[in-house]
Amino acid sequence: MDQDHIRNFCIIAHIDHGKSTLADRIIEKTGLLTSREMQEQVLDNMDLERERGITIKSQAVRTIYKAKDGQEYTFNLIDTPGHVDFNYEVSRSLAACDGAILVVDAAQGIEAQTLANVYLALDHDLDVFPVINKIDLPSAQPDRVINEIEDVIGIEAQDAPRISAKLGIGIEDVLEAVVKKVPPPDGDSQRPLKALIFDSIYDAYKGVIVFFRMMDGKVKRGTKVRMMATGATAEVVEVGTFGAGQFIPCDELSAGMVGYLTASIKNVRDTMVGDTITEDDRPCESALPGYKKVQSMVFCGMYPADGAKYPDLRDALEKLQLNDASLNYEPETSVALGFGFRCGFLGLLHLEIVQERLEREYNLDLVTTAPSVVYKVYRTNGEVTDLTNPTNLPDPSEIDHMEEPIVSAEIMVTKDFVGPIMELCQSRRGRYLSMEYIEETRALLKYELPLNEIIYDFFDALKSRSRGYASFDYDLKGYEVSNLIKLDILVNHEEVDALSFIVHADSAYERGRKMCEKLKEEIPRHLFEIPIQAAVGGRIIARETVKAVRKDVLAKCYGGDITRKKKLLEKQKEGKKRMRQIGSVEIPQKAFMSVLKLDSE
Amino acid sequence: MQIYIHIPFCEKKCNYCDFLSGPADASVREMYVNALIKEIRGRAANVGRHDRVSTIYFGGGTPSVLSAKQLGDLIFTIGQEYSVESDAEITIEVNPKSADRDKLYFLRANGFNRLSIGMQSSHRGELELLGRIHTYEDFLTCYGNARDTGFSNISVDIMTAVPGQTEQMLASTVDKVIALDPEHISTYSLTIERGTPFYERFGDIEGPVIGEEAERRLYWMTVDKLKDRGYRHYEISNFAKPGYESRHNSGYWKRKDYLGMGLGASSCTVTPGGDERSRNVTDLKTYLENPLAREESNVLSRNDMIEETMYLGLRMMEGVDTDDFEKKFGVTVRSLYGDVIDDLVAQGLIYEGSSSLSLTDLGIDYGNHVFAKFLW
């Protein structure tokens, strides 16, 4: 295939602006699949992704388009994850493209992720062209949105296709625009092999399947390849391109193409996203820029509800890790919960996805502890350690000071909600940086926020305080000294290690109080009274009591009473919660995540 | 099948009573009896001749406010329209004040073979507080007359946890009842219901007026006394000499079908889709116009029936018969409630026998908590 007739591109959009639907239409219109074969959303092939409406793993699809100029073009559409947790993966997917379709909702206009993604795309020198989607909506204002794109982003938008991906309107215009506006790949097939890994998956039969974009050179069966960052080497068994939902083997891949290879690689950790593939015998001069080792941002404890299932959990994590190089775990023990694992994730969404997969695909019943960020503990003896589990915090006398991770956040919000959002950021220890009006009614707020203030429920709080109109994006900035302490929770006078969490000293009292209130709601009445206490360094700072079950029995229940009394009993019944026995108290499993919901009111 | 007849009249409403009843003049009572007879006839059409009636229960209100003739007409109509078993248990609730010797004699002669006498207390002060119209002496007279007229199955109601009631006061009431040697005794803890004078007086309180612990003390004292004297504690609030357990009321806890007739009466009838619980209209005028009108009816799902089987069965000290359960529902109780049972057994609230599940003494105290656990 001649390089001039290849178009490597991606679609970028704010969540729900219609990225996946447009991808489906492109695949449909290019005739690779008949409508009948189309699944609802071809690119999202995991059940979980479909339910959440988020694309998790990068994937690619190759389609053939016969353009109005009569020529056939190969489109490689590379899908990008849509969540800030996966920013690095997004950046690598973008690096594999030459252009990007920017989808903007004709009713909602530019949102925070729109901007973040556009800037990311421009940073990678992609040619970005806009498409105005959802013009079928009664509230659509395409002209306003076009002006907004030109004013705010500064890219030409007057001739942007006005489409409805849902109804299939204007898709031809998009395809023609891809041909005209996305440049063909450069690169030289004669030079040494140089290819960018943007994803990899593990297959039980073929081993790791590596997804990559060819920059220079060629690769085929028998080529001995080397991953430049990890140093792993392997002999290629198969190369090919991506059909929709299937792999199509071919003889050779050359510069500009997008495809996959298999090489009996056993571990996805050998083929990290962003790494450069080269030929072992004839390596390229330098690796592609931008490779980063993934770092877990959020940690939590995961324990089997039934202690006997510990080996099952270990096996399941092992299998998940085969496919998910950004998942980390190591064994740990909790007094309250027994044997389990401390797991590291890219963010809260990543955590939730892994948790759901463990429960759904591996049928495990899990107790998950409150997520924590990574704190740096500077000891008086000069040692510096990363703290991922609050329980492991050294004695205060051994701590010189601590640092916590800080992010720079961008929040886009309509004028009416600026006040409430600023209050929210303030209450989360945010440091105000700037505010600019990107148009009359919308502002872009910039804040620095401690990561531990936003991993929990910031997103929800943001949505509720802006009636859904605020959007949000962030980047890790670095670490800063902070006055942090460990808050312990005692249930029936027993400290429950799995409920401890690290908190800024100023909010310890409030958090402790709310935590006690929350646990009081969560823990059902027992036959005895249960005190719930929050303590800092052994000093009780808050207390609530779960009252004992009342001694109470219906004195009469005859013919006329049966229906009436049942209603009365129903008021009394507790939902069937899965419980964990701690001492003599049963604590619902989900209570261990209570700290996540402290600010939901 | 069982039949329940509701008589919504009394001479004066008691201070704690939230039943559908009240005083009414003679003409209203007469119209009511006529409507009720219409209902008894009307409903008979839907009952198969082979469906034999094993118990009849006249409750209220105070059924004994009706005249002997009215009560006779009602029981006669039932006998005409339904196949009543020859040994059927036929009960009527009476107030000591409105059941004189002649009326009792008439009732006994017309087939009533069980009396439930509302005594409540032997203390004048308590009876006055409760708003009862009779004295302890009235009760003694009534009880004597009942025996004289041939009632050999008598139940006496006692009220416990009455405000101001001490252990000694209750003990003396119980002792006096035991001395009379009735076949059956019911003891009910006073609960304050909305819309009663007591509700106005004591307000919207959670639990018994005298406090949860005091109420339980009185309860267990009563249980101990009655058991000592040979009464079987067969249901949370009911005691009987062996063989004298109320067959009619046991039917409710064992989920037998029953046809309730009269104002606001409830029924539980077997239908192909599941048991149906229904209720007659509660407005007197509507009832008099159309005594067959129903206000509510609801076919129970399998889950509803299972839940009922559990929380009604657990009211009986013999508990839920788990073999029976399996026969009826085709699954074991354990397969549905294994976790709940383990939990409750571990807490000492229920006892799991080889083919039964029953409340322990502690379980009785926390009865509602236990019942609620068996709801989905």
Coordinates of C-alpha atoms in Angstrom, one line a residue, chain A residues 524-528 547-570 572-574 576 581 586, chain B residues 19 188 206-207 212-213 216 236-238 249 252-253 258 266 277 304 307 311-312 315 343 347 349 364-369 371-373 375-376:
Chain A
P524 CA -26.9 -2.1 60.9
R525 CA -28.3 -2.2 64.4
H526 CA -27.0 -5.2 66.4
L527 CA -28.4 -6.6 69.6
F528 CA -26.1 -4.3 71.5
K547 CA -28.4 2.0 68.7
A548 CA -29.2 -1.5 69.7
V549 CA -32.1 -3.3 68.0
R550 CA -35.3 -2.7 70.0
K551 CA -36.9 -5.5 71.9
D552 CA -40.1 -5.5 70.0
V553 CA -42.5 -8.1 68.9
L554 CA -45.9 -7.8 67.4
A555 CA -48.4 -8.7 70.1
K556 CA -51.2 -9.5 67.7
C557 CA -51.2 -10.9 64.2
Y558 CA -54.6 -12.2 63.1
G559 CA -56.4 -12.4 59.8
G560 CA -56.9 -8.6 59.4
D561 CA -53.4 -7.8 60.5
I562 CA -51.3 -9.8 58.2
T563 CA -51.0 -7.4 55.3
R564 CA -50.8 -4.3 57.5
K565 CA -48.2 -5.8 59.8
K566 CA -46.0 -6.9 56.9
K567 CA -45.8 -3.3 55.8
L568 CA -44.6 -2.4 59.3
L569 CA -42.0 -5.1 59.2
E570 CA -40.8 -4.0 55.9
Q572 CA -37.8 -2.3 59.8
K573 CA -35.9 -4.5 57.4
E574 CA -32.4 -3.8 56.5
K576 CA -29.4 -7.5 52.5
Q581 CA -17.3 -9.6 60.8
E586 CA -20.8 -7.0 61.3
Chain B
F19 CA -60.2 -1.6 65.4
Y188 CA -51.5 -8.8 74.9
E206 CA -41.6 4.2 70.0
G207 CA -42.4 1.0 71.9
E212 CA -39.0 -1.9 76.6
E213 CA -37.3 -3.6 79.5
R216 CA -40.4 -7.7 78.6
I236 CA -46.2 -15.3 71.2
S237 CA -49.3 -14.0 73.0
N238 CA -51.4 -17.2 73.4
N249 CA -56.3 -18.3 65.0
Y252 CA -53.9 -17.6 60.4
W253 CA -50.4 -18.5 61.3
Y258 CA -60.3 -17.9 55.4
S266 CA -60.1 -9.5 55.4
R277 CA -55.6 -11.4 50.2
D304 CA -45.0 -13.1 49.3
E307 CA -42.3 -14.5 53.5
Y311 CA -43.0 -14.6 59.8
L312 CA -46.4 -16.0 60.6
R315 CA -45.0 -16.6 65.8
D343 CA -26.8 -15.5 61.4
Q347 CA -27.0 -14.7 67.7
L349 CA -32.4 -15.8 68.1
I364 CA -39.2 -13.7 71.0
D365 CA -37.9 -10.4 72.5
Y366 CA -36.5 -9.4 69.2
G367 CA -39.3 -10.9 67.2
N368 CA -39.8 -8.1 64.8
H369 CA -36.1 -7.9 64.0
F371 CA -39.3 -11.5 61.2
A372 CA -37.9 -8.7 59.1
K373 CA -34.9 -10.8 58.3
L375 CA -38.5 -10.4 54.1
W376 CA -36.8 -10.0 50.7

